Amino acid sequence: MPDGAWLRVHPASPFVRGWVALAAIGFFFGRDTFERLLQGGPLIDEQFAGRAPWLLLGGGTLLLLTVAGYILTWYFTRYQVAAGYVRVNTGFLFRQQRQARLDRVQAIDIVQPLLARIFGLAELKFEVADAGESAVRLAYLRMADARQLRATILARAAGVADSPESPEAVEAPEHAVLTVPPSRLAGSLLLSEQSVGVVLGGVASVALSAVTENRAFYLYLIPAALGLVTAYWSMFNKGYNFTAAVSPDGIRLRYGLLDTQAQTLPPGRIQALRVSQPPLWRIFGWYRMQANVAGYGAAGTNGEGSARTTLLPVGTFADVLAMLSLVLPDPGTPDPVRVVTAGLRGLADPAGTPDRDADGGFVTTPRRARLLAPLGWRRNGFVATDTALLIRSGRWWRHLVMVPHQRTQSIALEQGPLARRFRVVDLVLHTTAGPVSPRLVQAGLEEGRALFEAQSARASAARKLQRSEHWLALPPVVEPVETPDLDKLDHRSEPDHRSEPDHRVQPAAKGQSNQKGPHHG
């Protein structure tokens, strides 16, 4: 691929994308004929024998116009990778050009629908940081060409200089980290919240039918069962053969039974992370991991986007630690395993004494507010490391949310009338749209205000690390932010807002690398 050349997608692309329209035309004109053949009738009905030539002429004309439209669409669709941009031109009547800066690329996916897999084609789709509205798609390329183009875009987005003799990059090698067995995936679906809802609905229907002697209640189970089967199939199809690997160009995720997808998330593009555990998953120690990724947008809450924002559909605690070592290679704490364990399984002292060392350093809801959350006040809490803020919640449905300091876009304190009565406050962190909504609930008033100031300083200092959009460029060294000691706070008075934490930034020494180890320890 010459540098800056305008290239076309594969000639079969419009037919792979538009086979539904061709099938609809064939169904419309051939349905009656097919039914007559099944019934042993003639190929052409006598009533339409006189109009058959006109019908064939109309159908053939429509088919030719459709094929011509596909060919023109293919001919006028071209793409270019040059001068730090990727550009795609489409349309022959209404022309459109879409372009995106390579250093703004957030994620790159290789998608293979079933029909494209049969012909050895793939769609290349990459997102930029605008909530998924400007996703650039190239459909379809040969699989080898799609991988080559992905490697080239990732190399240029990472700031790797291309050689004039060899402008194309070689796909980086990868190391497999984990794989989700199909049996575990199927078991997680059977033990999911949807299954519990259907079982409870079935029990309620049986009880009502026995009490009222009306068996019509069983009919309500039919749409619920159909919907459950459809949801199960969709999740199993998208989570089948889930594999996570690490490579120099980012985290690679592969999954799918019929329609396969290969994602590449460049390092540092994940804005927020959530590890959750439904009640029935505790039997086997399973967890689920989801993330907010710039460019995917709010579509991550359902459908295809839900699979794209899932870093781990179901995995053990060891799998969670393995994924965290990829997403947060520098956990910012000397004992990350203890902190993560406390975030997923820990509980505060029931007496309300602040023994934070035994609970991984988490600051939880004060005992005075236990009436607001009788089951969750010992779980709701936070801890800040040098690189991320961790928020845990939920007694039965456990959640642990992690937000890197540099990904905090804004912070808000919220307090309702009951919260004012018990002197607690909620702290909300705003990141990009997605399935994760970071929110610390029912923190003590003094602790919440102190965290508000400290987190603002940490986010400001961490953002100064990213002076370049190229993730391979070395950042400067930042000194740790001085945060107030929550153990020494005077809970009878308001905190002093006059002093500002020190978050000075010093440049890195020449030749010095600031990157931490690739694993948590």
Coordinates of C-alpha atoms in Angstrom, one line a residue:
M1 CA 0.0 0.0 0.0
P2 CA 1.8 3.2 -1.2
D3 CA 1.8 5.9 1.4
G4 CA -1.1 8.4 0.7
A5 CA -2.6 6.3 -2.1
W6 CA -6.3 6.2 -2.5
L7 CA -7.5 2.5 -2.4
R8 CA -10.8 0.8 -2.9
V9 CA -12.4 -1.9 -0.8
H10 CA -13.0 -5.4 -2.0
P11 CA -15.3 -5.7 -5.1
A12 CA -17.5 -8.2 -3.3
S13 CA -18.2 -5.7 -0.5
P14 CA -21.5 -4.2 -1.7
F15 CA -23.0 -7.7 -2.3
V16 CA -21.9 -8.9 1.1
R17 CA -23.5 -5.9 2.7
G18 CA -26.6 -5.9 0.4
W19 CA -27.5 -9.5 0.2
V20 CA -30.6 -8.9 2.2
A21 CA -32.0 -6.6 -0.5
L22 CA -31.2 -9.1 -3.2
A23 CA -32.9 -11.8 -1.2
A24 CA -35.9 -9.6 -0.7
I25 CA -36.3 -9.0 -4.4
G26 CA -36.0 -12.7 -5.1
F27 CA -38.6 -13.5 -2.3
F28 CA -41.1 -10.9 -3.7
F29 CA -41.0 -12.2 -7.2
G30 CA -40.6 -15.9 -6.6
R31 CA -42.8 -16.6 -3.5
D32 CA -45.9 -17.4 -5.5
T33 CA -44.0 -19.6 -8.0
F34 CA -42.3 -21.5 -5.2
E35 CA -45.6 -22.2 -3.5
R36 CA -47.2 -23.4 -6.7
L37 CA -44.3 -25.8 -7.3
L38 CA -44.7 -27.2 -3.8
Q39 CA -48.4 -27.8 -4.5
G40 CA -47.7 -29.5 -7.8
G41 CA -49.0 -26.6 -9.9
P42 CA -47.5 -25.1 -13.1
L43 CA -44.5 -22.9 -13.0
I44 CA -46.4 -19.9 -14.3
D45 CA -50.0 -19.2 -13.3
E46 CA -52.5 -19.1 -16.2
Q47 CA -53.9 -15.8 -14.8
F48 CA -50.5 -14.2 -15.1
A49 CA -49.3 -15.9 -18.2
G50 CA -50.0 -12.9 -20.4
R51 CA -48.3 -10.5 -18.0
A52 CA -45.4 -12.8 -17.2
P53 CA -43.0 -11.1 -19.7
W54 CA -43.7 -7.7 -18.2
L55 CA -43.2 -9.0 -14.7
L56 CA -39.9 -10.6 -15.7
L57 CA -38.8 -7.4 -17.4
G58 CA -39.7 -5.3 -14.4
G59 CA -38.0 -7.7 -12.0
G60 CA -34.9 -7.9 -14.2
T61 CA -34.8 -4.1 -14.5
L62 CA -35.0 -3.7 -10.7
L63 CA -32.3 -6.3 -10.2
L64 CA -30.0 -4.7 -12.7
L65 CA -30.5 -1.2 -11.1
T66 CA -29.8 -2.7 -7.7
V67 CA -26.6 -4.4 -8.9
A68 CA -25.6 -1.2 -10.8
G69 CA -26.1 0.8 -7.6
Y70 CA -23.9 -1.6 -5.7
I71 CA -21.2 -1.4 -8.3
L72 CA -21.3 2.4 -8.3
T73 CA -21.2 2.4 -4.5
W74 CA -18.1 0.2 -4.6
Y75 CA -16.4 2.3 -7.3
F76 CA -16.8 5.6 -5.5
T77 CA -15.8 4.2 -2.1
R78 CA -12.1 4.9 -1.5
Y79 CA -9.9 5.3 1.6
Q80 CA -6.5 6.8 2.3
V81 CA -4.1 6.8 5.2
A82 CA -1.7 9.7 5.0
A83 CA -0.5 12.9 6.8
G84 CA -1.7 11.7 10.2
Y85 CA -5.3 11.1 9.0
V86 CA -7.4 8.3 7.7
R87 CA -10.0 9.4 5.1
V88 CA -12.9 7.6 3.6
N89 CA -14.9 8.9 0.5
T90 CA -18.3 7.4 -0.2
G91 CA -21.3 8.1 -2.4
F92 CA -21.8 8.8 -6.2
L93 CA -24.8 11.1 -6.0
F94 CA -24.4 12.5 -2.6
R95 CA -20.6 12.6 -1.9
Q96 CA -19.3 12.3 1.7
Q97 CA -15.8 12.3 3.1
R98 CA -15.1 11.2 6.6
Q99 CA -11.7 11.6 8.2
A100 CA -10.2 11.1 11.6
R101 CA -6.9 11.9 13.2
L102 CA -4.8 8.9 13.9
D103 CA -3.6 10.1 17.3
R104 CA -7.3 10.3 18.3
V105 CA -8.0 6.7 17.5
Q106 CA -9.5 5.1 20.6
A107 CA -10.0 1.5 19.5
I108 CA -9.8 -0.6 16.3
D109 CA -12.1 -3.6 15.6
I110 CA -12.0 -6.3 12.9
V111 CA -15.6 -7.6 12.4
Q112 CA -16.5 -10.7 10.4
P113 CA -20.2 -11.4 9.9
L114 CA -21.0 -15.0 8.9
L115 CA -21.2 -14.3 5.2
A116 CA -18.0 -12.2 5.2
R117 CA -16.2 -15.1 7.0
I118 CA -17.3 -17.5 4.2
F119 CA -15.7 -15.2 1.6
G120 CA -12.6 -14.4 3.7
L121 CA -13.5 -10.8 4.1
A122 CA -13.6 -8.5 7.2
E123 CA -14.8 -5.1 8.2
L124 CA -12.3 -2.6 9.8
K125 CA -14.0 -0.2 12.2
F126 CA -12.1 2.3 14.4
E127 CA -13.5 4.8 16.8
V128 CA -12.4 8.3 17.8
A129 CA -13.2 10.2 21.0
D130 CA -16.6 11.5 20.2
A131 CA -19.0 9.0 21.7
G132 CA -19.2 6.8 18.6
E133 CA -20.8 9.3 16.3
S134 CA -17.9 9.5 13.9
A135 CA -16.9 5.8 13.7
V136 CA -15.0 5.2 10.4
R137 CA -15.9 1.9 8.8
L138 CA -14.2 0.1 5.9
A139 CA -16.3 -2.8 4.6
Y140 CA -15.0 -5.1 3.3
L141 CA -11.3 -5.9 3.0
R142 CA -9.5 -9.2 2.6
M143 CA -8.6 -10.4 6.1
A144 CA -4.9 -10.1 5.5
D145 CA -5.4 -6.5 4.2
A146 CA -7.5 -5.6 7.2
R147 CA -4.9 -6.8 9.6
Q148 CA -2.2 -5.0 7.7
L149 CA -4.1 -1.8 7.7
R150 CA -4.9 -2.1 11.4
A151 CA -1.2 -2.6 12.1
T152 CA -0.3 0.5 10.0
I153 CA -2.9 2.7 11.7
L154 CA -1.9 1.6 15.2
A155 CA 1.8 2.2 14.5
R156 CA 1.1 5.7 13.2
A157 CA -1.3 6.4 16.0
A158 CA 1.3 5.4 18.5
G159 CA 3.8 7.8 17.0
V160 CA 6.1 5.2 15.4
A161 CA 7.9 6.8 12.5
D162 CA 7.4 4.9 9.2
S163 CA 10.4 4.0 7.1
P164 CA 10.3 5.5 3.6
E165 CA 11.3 2.2 2.2
S166 CA 8.6 0.3 4.1
P167 CA 5.7 2.5 5.0
E168 CA 3.6 -0.5 6.1
A169 CA 3.9 -1.7 9.7
V170 CA 4.1 -5.4 10.6
E171 CA 1.4 -6.7 12.9
A172 CA 2.8 -6.8 16.4
P173 CA 3.0 -10.2 18.1
E174 CA 0.7 -11.0 21.0
H175 CA 0.7 -13.0 24.2
A176 CA -2.5 -14.8 25.2
V177 CA -3.6 -13.9 28.8
L178 CA -6.8 -15.8 29.3
T179 CA -9.7 -17.7 27.6
V180 CA -13.2 -18.1 28.8
P181 CA -14.4 -21.8 28.4
P182 CA -17.8 -22.2 26.8
S183 CA -19.0 -24.3 29.8
R184 CA -18.3 -21.4 32.2
L185 CA -20.0 -19.0 29.9
A186 CA -23.1 -21.2 29.7
G187 CA -23.1 -21.7 33.5
S188 CA -22.9 -17.9 34.1
L189 CA -25.9 -17.4 31.9
L190 CA -27.9 -20.0 33.8
L191 CA -27.0 -18.3 37.1
S192 CA -27.6 -14.8 35.9
E193 CA -30.2 -12.3 37.1
Q194 CA -32.5 -13.1 34.1
S195 CA -32.7 -16.7 35.2
V196 CA -33.6 -15.7 38.8
G197 CA -36.3 -13.4 37.4
V198 CA -37.8 -16.1 35.2
V199 CA -37.8 -18.7 38.1
L200 CA -39.5 -16.2 40.5
G201 CA -42.0 -15.4 37.8
G202 CA -42.7 -19.1 37.3
V203 CA -43.2 -19.7 41.0
A204 CA -45.6 -16.7 41.1
S205 CA -47.6 -18.0 38.2
V206 CA -47.9 -21.5 39.7
A207 CA -49.0 -20.0 43.0
L208 CA -51.6 -17.7 41.4
S209 CA -52.9 -20.6 39.3
A210 CA -53.3 -22.8 42.3
V211 CA -55.0 -20.1 44.4
T212 CA -57.4 -18.8 41.7
E213 CA -57.7 -22.1 39.8
N214 CA -57.0 -20.1 36.6
R215 CA -54.4 -21.7 34.4
A216 CA -54.2 -18.6 32.2
F217 CA -51.3 -17.4 34.3
Y218 CA -49.1 -20.0 32.6
L219 CA -49.5 -18.1 29.3
Y220 CA -47.5 -15.2 30.7
L221 CA -44.5 -17.5 31.0
I222 CA -44.3 -18.1 27.2
P223 CA -43.1 -14.6 26.1
A224 CA -40.8 -14.5 29.1
A225 CA -39.3 -17.8 28.1
L226 CA -38.9 -16.8 24.5
G227 CA -37.3 -13.5 25.5
L228 CA -34.9 -15.3 27.9
V229 CA -33.9 -17.8 25.2
T230 CA -33.2 -15.0 22.7
A231 CA -31.2 -13.1 25.3
Y232 CA -29.2 -16.2 26.2
W233 CA -28.4 -16.9 22.6
S234 CA -27.3 -13.4 21.9
M235 CA -24.9 -13.3 25.0
F236 CA -23.6 -16.8 24.2
N237 CA -23.0 -16.0 20.6
K238 CA -21.1 -12.8 21.4
G239 CA -19.2 -14.2 24.4
Y240 CA -18.2 -17.6 22.8
N241 CA -14.5 -18.3 22.6
F242 CA -13.6 -15.0 24.4
T243 CA -9.9 -14.6 24.4
A244 CA -7.8 -11.7 25.8
A245 CA -4.2 -11.1 24.7
V246 CA -1.6 -8.4 25.1
S247 CA 0.6 -6.9 22.4
P248 CA 2.7 -3.8 22.0
D249 CA -0.2 -2.0 20.2
G250 CA -2.7 -2.7 23.0
I251 CA -5.2 -5.1 24.5
R252 CA -6.7 -7.5 22.0
L253 CA -10.0 -9.2 22.5
R254 CA -11.6 -11.9 20.3
Y255 CA -15.0 -13.4 20.6
G256 CA -18.0 -14.6 18.7
L257 CA -19.6 -17.8 17.5
L258 CA -21.2 -16.9 14.2
D259 CA -20.1 -13.3 13.9
T260 CA -16.6 -12.9 15.1
Q261 CA -15.0 -9.7 16.3
A262 CA -11.4 -8.8 17.1
Q263 CA -10.9 -5.6 19.1
T264 CA -7.7 -3.7 19.8
L265 CA -7.8 -1.2 22.6
P266 CA -4.7 1.0 22.7
P267 CA -3.1 1.4 26.2
G268 CA -4.6 4.2 28.3
R269 CA -7.8 4.5 26.3
I270 CA -10.1 2.9 29.0
Q271 CA -11.8 5.7 30.9
A272 CA -13.4 3.7 33.7
L273 CA -13.6 0.1 34.8
R274 CA -16.2 -1.9 36.8
V275 CA -15.9 -5.4 38.3
S276 CA -19.2 -6.9 39.4
Q277 CA -20.4 -10.1 40.9
P278 CA -24.1 -11.2 41.0
P279 CA -25.1 -13.2 44.1
L280 CA -25.3 -16.6 42.5
W281 CA -21.8 -16.2 40.9
R282 CA -20.3 -16.3 44.4
I283 CA -20.8 -20.0 44.4
F284 CA -18.0 -20.4 41.8
G285 CA -16.2 -17.1 42.5
W286 CA -17.0 -15.6 39.1
Y287 CA -16.8 -11.9 38.1
R288 CA -17.6 -9.7 35.2
M289 CA -15.6 -6.7 33.9
Q290 CA -16.9 -3.8 31.9
A291 CA -15.3 -0.6 30.8
N292 CA -16.0 2.9 29.4
V293 CA -14.0 3.4 26.2
A294 CA -13.9 6.8 24.5
G295 CA -15.5 6.4 21.1
Y296 CA -17.9 3.6 22.0
G297 CA -20.4 6.0 23.6
A298 CA -23.6 5.1 25.4
A299 CA -24.2 2.3 22.9
G300 CA -22.2 0.2 25.4
T301 CA -25.3 -0.4 27.4
N302 CA -27.0 -2.8 25.0
G303 CA -26.7 -4.9 21.8
E304 CA -23.4 -5.1 20.0
G305 CA -21.9 -2.2 22.1
S306 CA -22.4 -4.3 25.3
A307 CA -20.0 -6.9 24.0
R308 CA -17.5 -4.3 22.8
T309 CA -17.4 -2.7 26.3
T310 CA -17.0 -6.1 28.1
L311 CA -13.4 -6.9 29.1
L312 CA -14.3 -10.2 30.7
P313 CA -17.8 -11.8 30.4
V314 CA -17.1 -14.2 33.2
G315 CA -13.9 -15.1 35.0
T316 CA -12.2 -16.1 38.2
F317 CA -10.4 -13.8 40.6
A318 CA -7.1 -14.7 39.0
D319 CA -8.6 -13.6 35.6
V320 CA -9.7 -10.3 37.1
L321 CA -6.1 -9.7 38.3
A322 CA -4.7 -10.6 34.9
M323 CA -7.0 -8.2 33.1
L324 CA -6.2 -5.4 35.7
S325 CA -2.5 -5.9 35.0
L326 CA -3.3 -5.0 31.4
V327 CA -5.7 -2.1 32.0
L328 CA -3.8 -0.6 35.0
P329 CA -0.2 -1.8 34.6
D330 CA 0.7 0.6 37.4
P331 CA -1.8 0.1 40.2
G332 CA -0.3 2.8 42.4
T333 CA -0.1 0.7 45.5
P334 CA 2.5 -1.7 46.8
D335 CA -0.1 -4.4 47.6
P336 CA -2.7 -4.3 44.8
V337 CA -4.0 -7.8 45.5
R338 CA -5.0 -6.9 49.0
V339 CA -6.7 -3.7 47.8
V340 CA -8.6 -5.4 45.0
T341 CA -9.6 -8.2 47.4
A342 CA -11.0 -5.7 49.9
G343 CA -12.8 -3.9 47.1
L344 CA -14.6 -7.1 45.9
R345 CA -15.1 -9.0 49.2
G346 CA -14.3 -6.6 52.1
L347 CA -16.6 -5.3 54.8
A348 CA -16.0 -2.5 57.4
D349 CA -15.9 -3.2 61.1
P350 CA -19.5 -3.6 62.3
A351 CA -18.6 -1.5 65.4
G352 CA -17.8 1.4 63.1
T353 CA -14.2 1.7 64.2
P354 CA -11.9 3.0 61.3
D355 CA -9.7 -0.1 61.0
R356 CA -8.8 0.7 57.4
D357 CA -5.6 -1.2 57.3
A358 CA -7.5 -4.5 57.8
D359 CA -10.0 -3.4 55.1
G360 CA -7.5 -2.5 52.4
G361 CA -7.6 1.2 53.3
F362 CA -11.2 1.7 52.3
V363 CA -13.1 4.6 53.8
T364 CA -16.7 3.5 54.3
T365 CA -20.1 5.1 55.2
P366 CA -20.0 6.3 58.8
R367 CA -22.0 4.2 61.3
R368 CA -24.4 7.1 62.0
A369 CA -25.8 6.7 58.5
R370 CA -26.5 2.9 58.7
L371 CA -30.2 3.5 58.7
L372 CA -30.0 4.8 55.1
A373 CA -28.3 1.6 54.0
P374 CA -28.7 -1.2 56.6
L375 CA -27.1 -3.8 54.3
G376 CA -24.7 -1.7 52.3
W377 CA -23.1 0.8 54.7
R378 CA -20.2 -1.5 55.5
R379 CA -19.6 -2.0 51.8
N380 CA -19.9 1.5 50.4
G381 CA -16.5 3.1 50.4
F382 CA -13.5 4.3 48.5
V383 CA -9.7 4.3 48.5
A384 CA -7.3 6.3 46.3
T385 CA -4.0 4.9 45.1
D386 CA -1.3 6.9 43.3
T387 CA -2.9 6.1 39.9
A388 CA -6.6 5.5 40.3
L389 CA -9.7 6.0 42.6
L390 CA -11.4 2.8 43.6
I391 CA -15.1 2.8 44.6
R392 CA -16.9 -0.2 46.0
S393 CA -20.6 -0.7 46.7
G394 CA -23.3 -3.4 47.0
R395 CA -23.7 -6.1 49.7
W396 CA -25.4 -8.7 47.5
W397 CA -24.6 -7.4 44.0
R398 CA -21.0 -6.4 44.5
H399 CA -19.4 -3.7 42.4
L400 CA -15.9 -2.3 42.3
V401 CA -15.3 0.8 40.1
M402 CA -11.9 2.0 39.1
V403 CA -11.2 5.4 37.5
P404 CA -7.7 6.4 36.5
H405 CA -6.9 9.9 37.9
Q406 CA -6.2 11.4 34.5
R407 CA -9.6 10.2 33.1
T408 CA -11.6 12.2 35.6
Q409 CA -13.3 14.9 33.6
S410 CA -15.3 16.5 36.3
I411 CA -16.5 15.9 39.9
A412 CA -19.7 16.7 41.7
L413 CA -21.0 16.5 45.2
E414 CA -24.7 15.7 45.7
Q415 CA -26.7 15.8 48.9
G416 CA -30.4 15.3 49.5
P417 CA -32.5 16.2 52.5
L418 CA -32.0 12.8 54.2
A419 CA -28.3 12.9 53.4
R420 CA -28.1 16.4 55.1
R421 CA -29.8 15.0 58.1
F422 CA -27.2 12.2 58.5
R423 CA -24.3 14.4 57.3
V424 CA -23.4 12.2 54.3
V425 CA -22.8 13.1 50.7
D426 CA -22.6 11.4 47.3
L427 CA -19.6 12.0 45.0
V428 CA -20.0 11.6 41.2
L429 CA -17.1 11.3 38.8
H430 CA -17.9 12.2 35.2
T431 CA -16.1 10.2 32.4
T432 CA -17.1 9.3 28.9
A433 CA -20.4 7.6 28.2
G434 CA -20.7 3.9 28.8
P435 CA -21.9 1.1 31.1
V436 CA -19.9 2.4 34.1
S437 CA -21.2 5.3 36.1
P438 CA -18.7 6.1 38.9
R439 CA -20.5 7.2 42.0
L440 CA -19.5 7.1 45.7
V441 CA -22.7 6.8 47.8
Q442 CA -23.2 8.0 51.4
A443 CA -19.7 9.0 52.2
G444 CA -19.2 11.1 55.4
L445 CA -19.6 14.8 54.8
E446 CA -16.0 15.6 55.9
E447 CA -14.5 12.6 54.0
G448 CA -16.5 13.5 50.9
R449 CA -15.3 17.1 50.9
A450 CA -11.8 16.1 51.5
L451 CA -11.9 13.5 48.7
F452 CA -13.5 16.2 46.4
E453 CA -10.5 18.5 46.8
A454 CA -7.9 15.7 46.8
Q455 CA -9.3 14.0 43.7
S456 CA -9.4 17.3 41.8
A457 CA -5.7 17.9 42.5
R458 CA -4.8 14.3 41.6
A459 CA -6.7 14.5 38.3
S460 CA -5.1 17.8 37.4
A461 CA -1.6 16.5 38.2
A462 CA -2.2 13.2 36.3
R463 CA -3.4 15.0 33.2
K464 CA -0.1 16.8 33.0
L465 CA 1.5 13.5 32.3
Q466 CA -0.2 13.3 28.9
R467 CA 1.6 16.0 27.0
S468 CA 1.5 14.0 23.8
E469 CA -1.4 12.1 22.1
H470 CA 1.1 9.3 21.2
W471 CA 1.0 6.7 23.9
L472 CA 4.5 5.5 23.2
A473 CA 6.0 8.9 24.2
L474 CA 7.5 9.0 27.7
P475 CA 5.6 11.2 30.1
P476 CA 7.2 13.5 32.7
V477 CA 7.5 12.4 36.3
V478 CA 4.8 13.7 38.6
E479 CA 5.2 14.0 42.4
P480 CA 2.4 12.3 44.5
V481 CA -0.3 14.6 45.6
E482 CA -0.5 15.4 49.3
T483 CA -3.9 14.3 50.5
P484 CA -5.4 15.0 53.9
D485 CA -5.2 12.2 56.5
L486 CA -8.8 11.1 56.9
D487 CA -7.9 9.6 60.3
K488 CA -7.0 13.0 61.6
L489 CA -10.1 14.9 60.4
D490 CA -12.1 16.7 63.0
H491 CA -15.6 15.4 62.4
R492 CA -17.1 18.2 64.5
S493 CA -16.0 21.0 62.2
E494 CA -15.8 21.7 58.5
P495 CA -12.5 21.1 56.6
D496 CA -10.2 24.0 55.8
H497 CA -10.7 24.9 52.1
R498 CA -8.0 27.6 52.0
S499 CA -5.0 25.3 51.5
E500 CA -4.4 23.7 48.1
P501 CA -2.6 20.4 47.7
D502 CA 0.8 20.5 46.0
H503 CA 0.8 18.8 42.6
R504 CA 4.1 20.0 41.1
V505 CA 5.3 18.4 37.9
Q506 CA 8.9 17.7 37.1
P507 CA 10.2 16.6 33.7
A508 CA 11.7 13.1 33.5
A509 CA 15.4 12.8 33.4
K510 CA 16.9 12.1 30.0
G511 CA 16.8 8.4 29.1
Q512 CA 14.7 7.7 32.2
S513 CA 11.6 5.5 31.8
N514 CA 8.6 6.2 34.0
Q515 CA 6.7 3.1 33.1
K516 CA 6.1 0.6 35.9
G517 CA 6.1 -3.2 35.7
P518 CA 3.5 -4.8 33.4
H519 CA 1.9 -6.9 36.3
H520 CA 0.4 -6.1 39.6
G521 CA 2.7 -8.4 41.5

